[in-house]
Short mmCIF file of C-alpha atoms and ligand atoms in Angstrom, two decimals:
data_model
loop_
_atom_site.label_atom_id
_atom_site.label_comp_id
_atom_site.label_asym_id
_atom_site.label_seq_id
_atom_site.Cartn_x
_atom_site.Cartn_y
_atom_site.Cartn_z
CA MET A 1 0.00 0.00 0.00
CA GLN A 2 1.43 3.39 -0.96
CA ASN A 3 1.64 6.07 1.69
CA PRO A 4 -1.29 8.38 0.78
CA PHE A 5 0.43 11.45 2.24
CA GLN A 6 3.43 10.83 -0.02
CA ASN A 7 1.00 10.63 -2.96
CA ALA A 8 -0.55 13.94 -1.94
CA MET A 9 2.87 15.62 -1.68
CA GLU A 10 3.86 14.24 -5.10
CA GLN A 11 0.76 15.90 -6.52
CA LEU A 12 1.79 19.19 -4.89
CA ASP A 13 5.34 18.88 -6.30
CA LYS A 14 4.03 18.45 -9.82
CA VAL A 15 1.92 21.60 -9.51
CA ILE A 16 4.68 23.85 -8.24
CA LYS A 17 6.74 22.84 -11.26
CA LEU A 18 4.03 24.27 -13.51
CA LYS A 19 3.45 27.57 -11.76
CA ASN A 20 5.71 29.57 -9.52
CA PHE A 21 4.33 29.96 -6.01
CA ASP A 22 6.05 31.67 -3.09
CA ASP A 23 8.56 29.25 -1.46
CA GLU A 24 7.45 29.93 2.11
CA PHE A 25 3.83 29.44 1.14
CA VAL A 26 4.68 26.09 -0.46
CA ALA A 27 6.66 25.04 2.63
CA ARG A 28 3.59 25.77 4.79
CA LEU A 29 1.53 23.45 2.59
CA GLN A 30 4.04 20.60 2.82
CA GLY A 31 2.86 19.74 6.31
CA PRO A 32 -0.21 20.33 8.49
CA ASP A 33 -0.61 23.23 10.91
CA ARG A 34 -1.18 20.62 13.61
CA ASP A 35 -1.53 16.86 13.79
CA ILE A 36 -3.06 15.49 16.95
CA ARG A 37 -3.02 11.85 18.06
CA ILE A 38 -5.17 10.76 20.96
CA SER A 39 -5.81 7.64 23.01
CA ILE A 40 -9.48 7.01 23.70
CA PRO A 41 -10.28 4.65 26.59
CA VAL A 42 -13.65 2.96 26.13
CA LYS A 43 -15.59 0.88 28.63
CA MET A 44 -16.59 -2.24 26.67
CA ASP A 45 -19.87 -4.11 27.22
CA ASP A 46 -18.04 -6.96 28.97
CA GLY A 47 -16.72 -4.52 31.60
CA SER A 48 -13.15 -4.36 30.25
CA ASN A 49 -11.44 -1.13 29.13
CA LYS A 50 -10.01 -0.88 25.63
CA ILE A 51 -7.82 1.92 24.26
CA PHE A 52 -8.41 3.14 20.69
CA GLU A 53 -6.12 5.40 18.69
CA GLY A 54 -7.70 8.55 17.25
CA TYR A 55 -6.57 11.52 15.17
CA ARG A 56 -7.38 15.05 14.15
CA VAL A 57 -5.24 16.77 11.55
CA GLU A 58 -5.70 20.53 11.11
CA TYR A 59 -3.98 21.19 7.82
CA ASN A 60 -4.59 24.79 6.83
CA ASN A 61 -7.13 27.46 7.84
CA ALA A 62 -6.23 30.37 5.57
CA LEU A 63 -9.70 30.39 4.00
CA GLY A 64 -11.73 29.62 7.15
CA PRO A 65 -12.20 27.07 9.97
CA TYR A 66 -10.64 23.63 9.40
CA LYS A 67 -13.24 21.38 7.81
CA GLY A 68 -13.20 17.64 7.16
CA GLY A 69 -14.71 14.29 8.00
CA ILE A 70 -13.93 11.65 10.60
CA ARG A 71 -13.16 8.15 9.33
CA TYR A 72 -13.61 4.92 11.31
CA HIS A 73 -11.60 2.12 9.73
CA GLN A 74 -9.25 -0.62 10.89
CA ASP A 75 -6.57 0.61 8.42
CA THR A 76 -6.90 4.31 9.29
CA GLU A 77 -3.54 5.76 10.33
CA ILE A 78 -1.94 9.17 10.58
CA ASN A 79 -0.57 9.37 7.01
CA GLU A 80 -3.96 8.65 5.55
CA VAL A 81 -5.57 11.30 7.76
CA LYS A 82 -2.87 13.84 6.83
CA ALA A 83 -3.39 13.18 3.11
CA LEU A 84 -7.14 13.53 3.45
CA ALA A 85 -6.70 16.78 5.42
CA PHE A 86 -4.43 18.17 2.70
CA TRP A 87 -6.97 17.24 0.01
CA MET A 88 -9.71 18.93 2.07
CA THR A 89 -7.64 22.13 2.06
CA ILE A 90 -7.45 21.99 -1.73
CA LYS A 91 -11.06 20.87 -2.10
CA CYS A 92 -12.61 23.67 -0.04
CA ALA A 93 -10.58 26.19 -2.04
CA VAL A 94 -11.62 24.64 -5.39
CA ALA A 95 -15.28 24.65 -4.33
CA GLY A 96 -14.96 28.32 -3.38
CA ILE A 97 -16.20 27.92 0.22
CA PRO A 98 -14.76 29.86 3.20
CA MET A 99 -13.35 26.78 4.92
CA GLY A 100 -9.89 25.33 5.48
CA GLY A 101 -8.82 21.69 5.49
CA GLY A 102 -8.85 19.12 8.26
CA LYS A 103 -9.60 15.44 8.78
CA GLY A 104 -10.01 13.01 11.64
CA GLY A 105 -10.29 9.35 12.32
CA ILE A 106 -10.14 6.39 14.65
CA THR A 107 -8.37 3.09 13.96
CA VAL A 108 -11.32 0.77 14.47
CA ASP A 109 -13.54 -1.62 12.58
CA PRO A 110 -16.88 -0.24 13.76
CA LYS A 111 -18.65 -3.49 12.80
CA THR A 112 -16.89 -5.17 15.75
CA LEU A 113 -18.48 -2.79 18.29
CA SER A 114 -21.94 -2.74 19.84
CA LYS A 115 -23.97 0.44 19.43
CA GLY A 116 -23.22 1.45 23.01
CA GLU A 117 -19.47 0.93 22.53
CA LEU A 118 -19.58 2.95 19.30
CA GLU A 119 -21.36 5.81 21.07
CA ARG A 120 -18.87 5.83 23.98
CA LEU A 121 -15.96 5.77 21.51
CA SER A 122 -17.44 8.66 19.49
CA ARG A 123 -18.10 10.73 22.61
CA GLY A 124 -14.56 9.88 23.79
CA TRP A 125 -13.08 11.32 20.58
CA VAL A 126 -14.89 14.62 21.30
CA GLN A 127 -13.84 14.68 24.98
CA LYS A 128 -10.19 14.50 23.95
CA LEU A 129 -10.49 17.12 21.20
CA ALA A 130 -13.16 19.58 22.41
CA ASP A 131 -10.54 22.31 23.02
CA VAL A 132 -9.49 22.49 19.38
CA LEU A 133 -12.99 22.12 17.85
CA GLY A 134 -15.66 24.80 17.44
CA PRO A 135 -17.77 26.59 14.80
CA LYS A 136 -15.05 29.16 14.13
CA LYS A 137 -12.12 26.78 14.72
CA ASP A 138 -12.58 23.26 13.39
CA VAL A 139 -15.77 21.70 12.03
CA PRO A 140 -15.74 17.89 11.53
CA ALA A 141 -18.19 15.85 9.45
CA PRO A 142 -18.88 12.22 8.53
CA ASP A 143 -16.61 10.15 6.29
CA VAL A 144 -16.24 6.42 5.70
CA ASN A 145 -18.21 4.47 8.36
CA THR A 146 -19.37 7.52 10.29
CA THR A 147 -23.05 8.38 10.16
CA PRO A 148 -25.49 11.23 10.95
CA GLU A 149 -26.24 9.44 14.24
CA ILE A 150 -22.54 9.51 15.18
CA MET A 151 -22.42 13.24 14.33
CA ASP A 152 -25.42 13.75 16.61
CA TRP A 153 -23.67 12.00 19.54
CA MET A 154 -20.55 14.07 18.90
CA SER A 155 -22.47 17.32 18.59
CA ASP A 156 -24.33 16.54 21.82
CA GLU A 157 -21.07 15.71 23.63
CA TYR A 158 -19.50 18.96 22.40
CA ALA A 159 -22.54 20.96 23.62
CA LYS A 160 -22.33 19.25 27.05
CA ILE A 161 -18.63 20.08 27.42
CA THR A 162 -18.64 23.65 26.08
CA GLY A 163 -22.24 24.86 26.41
CA ASP A 164 -22.26 25.75 22.70
CA LYS A 165 -25.85 25.64 21.47
CA THR A 166 -25.36 26.47 17.78
CA ARG A 167 -24.82 22.81 16.74
CA ALA A 168 -22.50 24.29 14.09
CA THR A 169 -19.40 22.37 15.25
CA PHE A 170 -20.33 19.13 13.47
CA THR A 171 -22.01 18.83 10.09
CA GLY A 172 -23.72 15.84 8.55
CA LYS A 173 -26.13 15.69 11.51
CA PRO A 174 -29.58 14.08 11.17
CA LEU A 175 -32.47 16.15 9.88
CA GLY A 176 -34.36 17.70 12.79
CA LYS A 177 -31.13 17.79 14.82
CA GLY A 178 -29.46 20.60 12.92
CA GLY A 179 -28.74 18.64 9.72
CA SER A 180 -29.22 20.11 6.27
CA GLU A 181 -31.67 18.92 3.68
CA GLY A 182 -29.81 17.30 0.80
CA ARG A 183 -26.61 16.30 2.68
CA GLY A 184 -27.13 12.57 2.00
CA PRO A 185 -27.00 12.73 -1.81
CA ALA A 186 -24.81 15.89 -1.92
CA THR A 187 -21.52 14.22 -2.88
CA GLY A 188 -23.02 12.07 -5.62
CA LEU A 189 -25.15 14.95 -6.87
CA GLY A 190 -22.23 17.39 -6.83
CA GLY A 191 -20.25 14.80 -8.83
CA PHE A 192 -23.05 14.66 -11.34
CA TYR A 193 -23.22 18.48 -11.66
CA VAL A 194 -19.45 18.59 -12.27
CA PHE A 195 -19.65 15.80 -14.84
CA ASP A 196 -22.64 17.44 -16.56
CA SER A 197 -20.82 20.77 -16.75
CA LEU A 198 -17.78 19.15 -18.43
CA ARG A 199 -19.45 16.33 -20.42
CA ALA A 200 -19.51 18.00 -23.83
CA GLN A 201 -16.05 19.59 -23.36
CA LEU A 202 -14.65 16.12 -22.65
CA GLY A 203 -16.27 14.74 -25.81
CA LEU A 204 -18.71 12.41 -24.02
CA PRO A 205 -22.09 11.42 -25.52
CA ASN A 206 -25.50 12.62 -24.24
CA LYS A 207 -26.20 9.20 -22.81
CA CYS A 208 -23.20 7.68 -21.11
CA LYS A 209 -22.46 4.14 -19.98
CA VAL A 210 -21.21 4.41 -16.42
CA VAL A 211 -19.28 2.02 -14.15
CA VAL A 212 -19.29 2.61 -10.37
CA GLN A 213 -16.91 1.11 -7.81
CA GLY A 214 -18.53 1.29 -4.37
CA PHE A 215 -22.07 0.76 -3.16
CA GLY A 216 -22.09 3.12 -0.19
CA ASN A 217 -23.37 6.66 0.30
CA VAL A 218 -21.47 8.16 -2.61
CA GLY A 219 -21.52 5.30 -5.15
CA LEU A 220 -25.17 4.42 -4.64
CA ASN A 221 -26.43 8.00 -4.74
CA ALA A 222 -24.32 8.79 -7.79
CA ALA A 223 -25.57 5.67 -9.59
CA GLN A 224 -29.19 6.64 -8.96
CA ILE A 225 -28.67 10.28 -9.98
CA PHE A 226 -26.91 9.34 -13.24
CA ILE A 227 -29.78 6.97 -14.11
CA GLN A 228 -32.40 9.64 -13.28
CA ASN A 229 -30.59 11.90 -15.74
CA GLY A 230 -30.74 9.44 -18.65
CA HIS A 231 -27.38 7.64 -18.32
CA SER A 232 -27.02 3.91 -17.67
CA VAL A 233 -25.02 2.16 -14.97
CA VAL A 234 -23.62 -0.97 -16.61
CA ALA A 235 -21.53 -2.20 -13.66
CA ILE A 236 -21.30 -1.55 -9.93
CA SER A 237 -19.49 -3.24 -7.02
CA ASP A 238 -19.05 -3.35 -3.29
CA SER A 239 -16.07 -4.72 -1.34
CA LYS A 240 -17.00 -8.33 -2.24
CA GLY A 241 -17.30 -7.79 -6.01
CA GLY A 242 -19.72 -6.46 -8.58
CA VAL A 243 -22.25 -7.14 -11.32
CA TYR A 244 -22.45 -6.18 -15.01
CA ASN A 245 -25.30 -5.71 -17.48
CA GLY A 246 -24.43 -3.93 -20.74
CA ASN A 247 -28.00 -2.64 -21.06
CA GLY A 248 -27.95 -0.99 -17.64
CA LEU A 249 -28.66 -2.23 -14.12
CA ASP A 250 -31.79 -1.49 -12.10
CA ILE A 251 -30.12 -0.04 -9.02
CA LYS A 252 -33.26 0.01 -6.84
CA LYS A 253 -33.82 -3.72 -7.46
CA LEU A 254 -30.10 -4.39 -6.92
CA GLU A 255 -30.29 -2.65 -3.54
CA GLU A 256 -33.19 -4.92 -2.56
CA HIS A 257 -31.21 -7.94 -3.80
CA LYS A 258 -28.23 -6.93 -1.63
CA LYS A 259 -30.50 -6.40 1.38
CA SER A 260 -32.01 -9.86 1.07
CA THR A 261 -28.90 -11.86 0.08
CA GLY A 262 -26.08 -9.78 1.66
CA SER A 263 -24.22 -9.41 -1.63
CA LEU A 264 -24.54 -8.06 -5.17
CA SER A 265 -23.60 -11.32 -6.86
CA GLY A 266 -26.28 -13.46 -8.45
CA PHE A 267 -28.45 -10.47 -9.43
CA THR A 268 -30.98 -11.20 -12.23
CA ASP A 269 -29.80 -10.69 -15.83
CA SER A 270 -26.29 -9.76 -14.83
CA LYS A 271 -22.81 -11.22 -14.86
CA ASN A 272 -20.68 -11.31 -11.68
CA LEU A 273 -17.41 -9.33 -11.79
CA THR A 274 -14.41 -9.03 -9.52
CA ASN A 275 -13.39 -5.49 -8.55
CA GLU A 276 -10.36 -5.80 -10.85
CA GLU A 277 -12.60 -6.69 -13.80
CA LEU A 278 -14.99 -3.90 -12.95
CA LEU A 279 -12.27 -1.26 -13.10
CA GLU A 280 -11.17 -2.56 -16.52
CA THR A 281 -14.70 -2.61 -18.00
CA GLU A 282 -15.21 -0.62 -21.21
CA CYS A 283 -17.42 2.43 -20.51
CA ASP A 284 -17.77 6.18 -20.99
CA VAL A 285 -17.30 7.12 -17.34
CA LEU A 286 -15.59 5.13 -14.58
CA MET A 287 -16.46 6.38 -11.10
CA PRO A 288 -14.30 4.99 -8.29
CA ALA A 289 -16.43 5.67 -5.19
CA ALA A 290 -14.83 3.37 -2.59
CA TYR A 291 -11.29 3.94 -1.25
CA GLU A 292 -7.78 5.19 -2.10
CA ASN A 293 -5.23 3.57 -4.42
CA GLN A 294 -7.64 1.56 -6.57
CA ILE A 295 -6.11 2.54 -9.93
CA THR A 296 -2.36 2.05 -9.76
CA ASN A 297 0.44 1.50 -12.28
CA GLN A 298 -0.55 -2.20 -12.15
CA ASN A 299 -3.95 -1.68 -13.77
CA ALA A 300 -3.90 1.87 -15.24
CA GLY A 301 -2.80 0.54 -18.65
CA LYS A 302 -5.87 -1.70 -18.76
CA ILE A 303 -8.46 0.99 -18.06
CA ARG A 304 -10.98 1.26 -20.92
CA ALA A 305 -13.07 4.21 -19.71
CA LYS A 306 -13.19 7.44 -21.73
CA VAL A 307 -13.20 9.57 -18.56
CA ILE A 308 -12.64 8.90 -14.84
CA LEU A 309 -14.76 10.78 -12.30
CA GLU A 310 -13.02 10.44 -8.93
CA LEU A 311 -15.83 10.34 -6.39
CA ALA A 312 -13.66 8.65 -3.75
CA ASN A 313 -10.66 10.44 -2.28
CA GLY A 314 -7.32 9.49 -3.84
CA PRO A 315 -8.47 6.48 -5.91
CA VAL A 316 -5.82 7.04 -8.63
CA THR A 317 -2.14 6.96 -7.62
CA PRO A 318 0.30 9.57 -9.05
CA GLU A 319 1.99 6.88 -11.22
CA ALA A 320 -1.38 5.82 -12.62
CA ASP A 321 -2.19 9.50 -13.24
CA GLU A 322 0.82 9.67 -15.59
CA VAL A 323 -0.15 6.48 -17.43
CA LEU A 324 -3.72 7.66 -17.93
CA PHE A 325 -2.61 11.15 -19.02
CA LYS A 326 -0.42 9.55 -21.70
CA LYS A 327 -3.33 7.31 -22.76
CA GLY A 328 -5.49 10.46 -23.14
CA ILE A 329 -8.00 9.47 -20.42
CA PRO A 330 -9.01 12.63 -18.56
CA ILE A 331 -9.51 12.37 -14.79
CA ILE A 332 -11.98 14.70 -13.12
CA PRO A 333 -10.10 14.89 -9.81
CA ASP A 334 -11.52 14.13 -6.36
CA VAL A 335 -10.93 17.67 -5.10
CA LEU A 336 -13.47 18.84 -7.67
CA ALA A 337 -15.61 15.74 -8.32
CA ASN A 338 -16.58 15.02 -4.70
CA SER A 339 -16.62 18.61 -3.40
CA GLY A 340 -20.44 18.69 -3.36
CA GLY A 341 -20.35 16.95 0.03
CA VAL A 342 -18.28 19.55 1.80
CA THR A 343 -20.17 22.34 0.05
CA VAL A 344 -23.48 21.17 1.54
CA SER A 345 -21.69 20.66 4.88
CA TYR A 346 -20.72 24.31 4.65
CA PHE A 347 -24.40 25.17 3.94
CA GLU A 348 -25.34 23.22 7.09
CA TRP A 349 -22.81 25.18 9.17
CA GLU A 350 -24.16 28.46 7.75
CA GLN A 351 -27.78 27.48 8.46
CA ASN A 352 -26.85 26.51 12.06
CA LEU A 353 -25.03 29.79 12.66
CA LYS A 354 -27.91 31.86 11.20
CA GLY A 355 -30.65 29.73 12.82
CA GLU A 356 -32.15 28.97 9.38
CA HIS A 357 -33.41 25.83 7.66
CA TRP A 358 -33.26 25.73 3.87
CA SER A 359 -35.40 23.45 1.69
CA GLU A 360 -33.76 20.70 -0.38
CA LYS A 361 -34.54 22.74 -3.50
CA GLU A 362 -32.77 25.79 -2.04
CA VAL A 363 -29.75 23.63 -1.17
CA PHE A 364 -29.51 22.07 -4.65
CA ASP A 365 -30.15 25.44 -6.34
CA LYS A 366 -27.17 26.89 -4.45
CA LEU A 367 -24.98 23.81 -5.04
CA HIS A 368 -25.47 23.57 -8.81
CA PRO A 369 -23.94 26.92 -9.90
CA MET A 370 -21.04 26.50 -7.45
CA MET A 371 -20.14 23.09 -8.90
CA HIS A 372 -20.52 24.36 -12.47
CA ASP A 373 -18.35 27.40 -11.76
CA ALA A 374 -15.62 25.29 -10.07
CA ALA A 375 -15.66 22.76 -12.94
CA GLN A 376 -15.30 25.44 -15.58
CA LYS A 377 -12.49 27.26 -13.74
CA VAL A 378 -10.60 23.97 -13.37
CA PHE A 379 -11.11 23.18 -17.05
CA GLU A 380 -9.86 26.66 -18.07
CA ASN A 381 -6.75 26.20 -15.91
CA GLY A 382 -6.09 22.82 -17.53
CA LYS A 383 -6.09 24.52 -20.92
CA LYS A 384 -4.15 27.59 -19.76
CA TYR A 385 -1.29 25.52 -18.29
CA SER A 386 -1.55 22.68 -20.88
CA THR A 387 -2.00 20.20 -18.08
CA ASP A 388 -4.49 17.75 -16.63
CA LEU A 389 -7.56 18.68 -14.61
CA ARG A 390 -5.96 17.67 -11.29
CA ARG A 391 -3.15 20.15 -11.72
CA GLY A 392 -5.68 22.67 -13.03
CA ALA A 393 -7.66 22.24 -9.80
CA PHE A 394 -4.60 22.47 -7.57
CA ILE A 395 -3.45 25.67 -9.26
CA LEU A 396 -6.89 27.22 -8.72
CA ALA A 397 -6.81 26.20 -5.04
CA LEU A 398 -3.23 27.32 -4.42
CA GLU A 399 -3.92 30.71 -5.99
CA ARG A 400 -6.93 31.21 -3.72
CA ILE A 401 -5.09 30.09 -0.56
CA GLU A 402 -1.91 32.02 -1.38
CA ALA A 403 -3.93 35.20 -1.90
CA LYS A 404 -5.11 34.90 1.74
CA MET A 405 -1.78 33.87 3.26
CA LEU A 406 0.65 36.34 1.72
P1 LIG B 501 -19.31 4.19 2.49
O1 LIG B 501 -18.68 3.52 3.65
O2 LIG B 501 -20.74 4.59 2.56
O3 LIG B 501 -19.16 3.24 1.18
C1 LIG B 501 -17.98 2.66 0.76
C2 LIG B 501 -18.35 1.57 -0.24
O4 LIG B 501 -17.16 1.06 -0.84
C3 LIG B 501 -19.08 0.36 0.36
O5 LIG B 501 -20.12 -0.02 -0.52
C4 LIG B 501 -17.99 -0.73 0.39
O6 LIG B 501 -18.56 -2.04 0.27
C5 LIG B 501 -17.24 -0.36 -0.85
N1 LIG B 501 -15.89 -0.90 -0.93
C6 LIG B 501 -14.96 -1.04 0.03
N2 LIG B 501 -13.82 -1.57 -0.47
C7 LIG B 501 -14.05 -1.77 -1.78
C8 LIG B 501 -13.29 -2.29 -2.84
N3 LIG B 501 -12.03 -2.72 -2.67
N4 LIG B 501 -13.86 -2.35 -4.06
C9 LIG B 501 -15.11 -1.93 -4.25
N5 LIG B 501 -15.87 -1.43 -3.30
C10 LIG B 501 -15.36 -1.35 -2.08
O7 LIG B 501 -18.38 5.43 2.15
P2 LIG B 501 -18.76 6.73 1.30
O8 LIG B 501 -19.22 7.78 2.23
O9 LIG B 501 -19.62 6.34 0.16
O10 LIG B 501 -17.31 7.18 0.79
C11 LIG B 501 -16.70 6.59 -0.35
C12 LIG B 501 -15.53 7.44 -0.77
O11 LIG B 501 -15.98 8.76 -1.07
C13 LIG B 501 -14.41 7.61 0.27
O12 LIG B 501 -13.19 7.72 -0.40
C14 LIG B 501 -14.75 8.95 0.91
O13 LIG B 501 -13.62 9.56 1.49
C15 LIG B 501 -15.24 9.70 -0.30
N6 LIG B 501 -16.09 10.85 0.01
C16 LIG B 501 -17.25 10.70 0.71
C17 LIG B 501 -18.04 11.81 0.94
C18 LIG B 501 -19.38 11.69 1.61
O14 LIG B 501 -20.13 12.67 1.59
N7 LIG B 501 -19.75 10.54 2.14
C19 LIG B 501 -17.63 13.09 0.51
C20 LIG B 501 -16.43 13.20 -0.19
C21 LIG B 501 -15.68 12.07 -0.44
#
């Protein structure tokens, strides 16, 4: 497994070769403002005490409070959290929101915990970090394996400790408990708006054949939204593997199939695929929506998509980036493609601070032009610097952050 933070820094290196940025500014971006590691003791249901390792990385707050999700995963470690916090810094700047970059996590497989243990662990994370969090300081959100319910426990714990009643310290909360309408589908929908803005410029047809890796919040919502907009999802997978139907899959029925059988395989009128096969399937748009490092120099040469829309964070390694660039396969980078999630998180924060509640239509009406504007600015930068869209996005972000820091 490649070190994701090294990947992130390689991306930064490539960008500063294309455009001259101030040396001190670049040095500031080569490491986080602060990286915090905590031990969280949790009383387990059997009466024993177990210690979990947790993290919060505050990368850069030039544009506003640190913002970024909290990941619960058995493989989560500090380099992953640092990389994700760096990408959040870039992402918030690309999306044009007044937020900086941060990220958090706990090394844990949440499926091994009871609900009570999960709640005590989540509250424990807040108890250790309450001093550095706050609506104007650092605003966490959900990420892989963290849910609106977990955000509600955390928000409640923060209010108990500090007396803060705004509920603006955590986003991604449940509706009715300070959450925003539209946060669930926001990342998939934002990805669709970005794709739709760039589709014709990237030479894609009106009706695209789409392949999705991942069947979670992002992958599933994106699949449904693409279908609602006239495209077809020909293959989709979860961690155990995927299914293929060249005429398009019925995602609603597939969801029911997974609920009743526990897996995607064996779905009517479809062929089973491994995740490797899925990534190499011929299609117009390949959307990795699972985890990092899925497209590497091992399989990049075999990719047969016309365009890659990175809905996950860091799914394409820097080496694979080069291979795909040479093959002429454009990548719509994560920092643009999945920025709809953090943009609606920012809307939630704003609603909490103003004591407002916007309708889903208001949320989507605000999101759409922001995603379109970001996509077009990234595309223009790609042309201006004769480079790929990732570097185009990074240049846009670095210009915006540098303007605030110098
Ligand atoms: P999730 O936990 O809801 O879903 C992850 C999905 O990936 C699951 O269906 C899981 O089965 C699948 N998966 C795991 N390993 C896989 C593998 N090797 N091959 C294929 N599928 C695999 O997580 P999510 O919230 O949908 O996040 C997915 C990605 O999107 C992550 O990289 C996350 O950082 C990124 N992201 C999420 C949001 C958000 O709003 N949730 C916002 C921005 C970025």
